[in-house]
């Protein structure tokens, strides 16, 4: 048990929360320990009866069949890839941006009256992960065929259309729309210097101070480099160029020295 807990702690915190939420909500419903109707999103129940927990449970209520294994694996894979690379040591920013994206998903899905937002959330994370992947990267579709990772969200959408019909595909499209907005507004259609977001609304993606404190993070971004905790990191060449431009000489002068054998 100790070894299992150790492996679980290695999972980034936000990804661990997503996976735990999915399991904690889907499994009780599958085992008939709770009525699925208490977990889905119903506008009247939220607004008139103040059942606000439906906003949360509807985002993690997965399929009550074997498809759930695929959904859970995709959720872990995509979230872990994002949090371990593009949001490394910035789980608070990832959590905050994910929260805003989830609210957007609820709003975008209102016209199609979706009872759950699980597939939409999965498509959002998939689209963002694929958009931030290196150009030319490849991925496999269920281990059968290999395609460029940029096309994977559309392949996933096609699978939803075949297995779930137009309703599932509509949820997938809503997730892709939110994922594209996340990528464009926060990341600026790419990744800036040092992996910092360069979108026009990147500032909105910064987690509030209380959330950073809750995650135990303290991170600031400067113009010339990135500050993580109390250590500011610069590229060696950048620091040398700055020193030359300012006329400063860095390092320690060791003198002219003597040749071996001289007295």
XYZ file of C-alpha atoms in Angstrom:
263
model
C 0.000 0.000 0.000
C 2.861 2.373 0.785
C 4.331 1.790 -2.664
C 0.969 2.475 -4.297
C 0.593 5.732 -2.386
C 4.112 6.726 -3.394
C 3.298 6.184 -7.065
C 0.067 8.150 -6.716
C 1.931 11.089 -5.168
C 4.179 11.196 -8.238
C 1.172 12.223 -10.332
C 0.939 16.036 -10.634
C -1.672 17.454 -8.210
C -4.240 18.763 -10.698
C -4.104 15.583 -12.779
C -4.460 13.549 -9.606
C -7.544 15.595 -8.703
C -9.089 15.090 -12.148
C -8.581 11.331 -12.125
C -9.801 10.995 -8.538
C -12.888 13.087 -9.335
C -13.683 10.966 -12.352
C -13.378 7.727 -10.412
C -15.181 9.085 -7.351
C -18.181 10.212 -9.389
C -18.467 7.577 -12.123
C -17.883 4.389 -10.132
C -20.594 4.986 -7.480
C -23.105 5.662 -10.258
C -21.995 2.563 -12.167
C -22.383 0.445 -9.018
C -25.827 1.991 -8.398
C -24.728 3.516 -5.121
C -26.093 6.880 -6.241
C -28.601 7.869 -8.872
C -26.992 9.227 -12.058
C -29.766 11.816 -12.196
C -28.250 13.466 -9.115
C -24.954 13.953 -10.960
C -25.902 15.316 -14.377
C -26.373 18.994 -15.232
C -29.971 20.172 -15.132
C -30.412 23.922 -15.534
C -33.596 24.088 -13.478
C -32.047 22.122 -10.602
C -28.992 24.386 -10.513
C -30.804 27.716 -10.780
C -34.014 27.069 -8.871
C -32.985 24.365 -6.398
C -29.406 25.637 -5.900
C -27.873 22.232 -6.606
C -24.551 23.758 -7.562
C -22.646 20.505 -7.156
C -24.007 19.500 -10.567
C -21.583 21.979 -12.141
C -18.764 19.844 -10.765
C -20.167 16.342 -11.098
C -21.333 16.848 -14.690
C -17.722 17.468 -15.764
C -16.510 14.109 -14.436
C -19.475 11.777 -14.915
C -18.111 9.323 -17.461
C -19.694 6.598 -19.553
C -21.212 3.763 -17.555
C -19.731 1.103 -19.831
C -16.361 -0.100 -21.128
C -15.818 3.190 -22.953
C -15.051 4.711 -19.557
C -11.670 2.974 -19.464
C -10.676 4.803 -22.642
C -12.019 8.114 -21.291
C -10.104 7.746 -18.025
C -6.880 6.839 -19.818
C -7.219 9.829 -22.155
C -7.974 12.170 -19.271
C -4.866 11.067 -17.391
C -2.629 11.058 -20.453
C -3.557 14.510 -21.724
C -3.683 16.246 -18.351
C -0.428 14.684 -17.207
C 1.283 15.742 -20.452
C 0.140 19.344 -19.976
C 0.903 19.636 -16.281
C 4.275 17.878 -16.471
C 5.610 19.947 -19.371
C 3.877 23.219 -20.210
C 2.705 23.804 -16.636
C 5.671 22.336 -14.840
C 5.892 23.816 -11.310
C 2.848 25.919 -12.209
C 0.008 23.645 -11.232
C -1.867 26.610 -9.769
C -1.952 28.333 -13.173
C -3.107 25.100 -14.773
C -5.850 24.679 -12.168
C -7.038 28.269 -12.623
C -7.121 28.075 -16.420
C -8.863 24.718 -16.246
C -11.495 26.205 -13.935
C -12.175 29.048 -16.367
C -12.318 26.605 -19.284
C -14.830 24.441 -17.400
C -17.107 27.431 -16.859
C -16.845 28.204 -20.570
C -17.772 24.606 -21.388
C -20.955 24.841 -19.340
C -21.947 28.017 -21.193
C -21.087 26.706 -24.662
C -23.037 23.492 -24.055
C -26.251 25.257 -23.033
C -27.597 25.541 -26.623
C -27.279 21.777 -27.138
C -28.601 21.046 -23.617
C -25.886 18.583 -22.615
C -26.446 16.737 -19.369
C -22.753 15.955 -18.958
C -19.609 17.837 -19.939
C -17.120 15.007 -19.595
C -16.524 14.463 -23.296
C -16.309 18.200 -23.894
C -13.665 18.546 -21.168
C -11.713 15.651 -22.634
C -11.760 17.285 -26.066
C -10.639 20.599 -24.547
C -7.577 19.044 -22.921
C -6.834 16.986 -26.035
C -6.975 20.016 -28.314
C -4.718 22.084 -26.051
C -2.215 19.267 -25.604
C -2.023 18.627 -29.350
C -1.750 22.348 -30.174
C 1.208 22.767 -27.809
C 3.007 19.647 -29.036
C 6.117 20.055 -31.238
C 5.380 20.390 -34.966
C 5.600 17.081 -36.758
C 5.020 14.977 -33.633
C 3.131 11.727 -34.192
C 0.636 9.829 -32.073
C -1.317 6.606 -32.389
C -5.070 6.163 -32.489
C -5.929 3.288 -30.153
C -2.612 1.715 -31.086
C -3.861 0.975 -34.603
C -2.680 3.802 -36.858
C -0.148 6.600 -36.459
C -1.102 10.139 -37.458
C 0.323 13.642 -36.919
C -0.669 14.775 -33.459
C -2.230 17.948 -34.888
C -4.959 15.786 -36.460
C -5.671 13.713 -33.356
C -8.509 15.951 -32.006
C -10.356 15.521 -35.305
C -9.804 11.763 -35.260
C -11.230 11.676 -31.740
C -14.198 13.719 -32.933
C -14.784 11.243 -35.748
C -14.753 8.370 -33.263
C -17.362 10.174 -31.154
C -19.549 10.631 -34.217
C -19.342 6.915 -35.048
C -19.913 5.633 -31.524
C -22.172 8.287 -29.992
C -23.877 9.986 -32.906
C -24.407 13.678 -33.515
C -25.047 14.472 -29.843
C -21.621 13.191 -28.765
C -20.008 14.924 -31.747
C -21.646 18.217 -30.795
C -20.151 17.957 -27.316
C -16.790 17.237 -28.882
C -17.032 20.317 -31.084
C -17.873 22.479 -28.060
C -14.795 21.143 -26.277
C -12.587 21.845 -29.270
C -13.908 25.408 -29.466
C -13.035 26.030 -25.817
C -9.663 24.324 -26.289
C -8.874 26.539 -29.262
C -9.859 29.655 -27.304
C -7.644 28.517 -24.395
C -4.709 27.957 -26.731
C -5.117 31.216 -28.648
C -5.997 33.574 -25.792
C -3.498 32.288 -23.227
C -0.669 30.837 -25.281
C -0.896 33.188 -28.246
C -0.938 30.429 -30.869
C 2.393 29.155 -29.588
C 4.890 29.134 -26.743
C 7.003 32.112 -25.847
C 10.558 32.306 -24.564
C 11.132 29.953 -21.663
C 7.753 28.277 -22.136
C 5.852 31.339 -20.905
C 2.426 32.065 -22.360
C 2.378 34.940 -24.839
C -1.353 35.313 -25.537
C -3.140 38.648 -25.340
C -5.006 37.440 -22.251
C -2.160 35.476 -20.671
C -2.442 37.634 -17.556
C -5.920 36.290 -16.917
C -4.409 32.832 -16.852
C -2.224 33.639 -13.845
C -3.615 32.043 -10.717
C -4.641 34.343 -7.848
C -2.176 34.708 -5.004
C -4.312 32.656 -2.628
C -4.366 29.744 -5.073
C -0.599 29.869 -5.599
C -0.159 29.900 -1.848
C -2.489 26.923 -1.503
C -0.343 25.001 -3.991
C 2.801 26.143 -2.188
C 4.050 28.024 -5.247
C 5.597 31.452 -5.584
C 6.357 32.325 -9.172
C 6.802 35.552 -11.082
C 7.726 36.287 -14.656
C 10.057 39.054 -15.592
C 10.807 40.660 -18.931
C 14.287 39.211 -19.342
C 13.886 35.844 -17.696
C 11.650 33.637 -15.615
C 11.545 33.779 -11.835
C 10.679 30.613 -10.022
C 10.601 30.952 -6.281
C 13.550 33.080 -5.207
C 15.807 32.052 -8.078
C 15.790 33.963 -11.360
C 16.955 31.996 -14.378
C 18.706 33.477 -17.410
C 20.270 31.828 -20.394
C 24.121 32.012 -20.132
C 24.450 33.785 -23.485
C 21.758 36.278 -22.481
C 23.565 37.129 -19.247
C 26.874 37.546 -21.077
C 25.306 39.869 -23.643
C 23.695 41.972 -20.915
C 27.014 42.241 -19.080
C 28.846 43.311 -22.253
C 26.193 45.919 -23.071
C 26.405 47.458 -19.625
C 30.220 47.479 -19.589
C 30.359 45.209 -16.575
C 32.841 42.356 -16.295
C 31.499 39.269 -14.627
C 33.457 36.579 -12.852
C 36.646 36.716 -10.781
C 40.040 37.920 -12.052
C 42.627 35.256 -11.320
C 45.637 37.269 -12.502
C 48.099 36.511 -15.281
C 49.501 33.397 -13.597
C 52.937 31.789 -14.000
C 54.222 29.137 -16.256
C 55.139 25.779 -14.821
C 58.758 25.786 -13.646
C 59.056 29.538 -13.216
C 60.131 30.848 -9.831
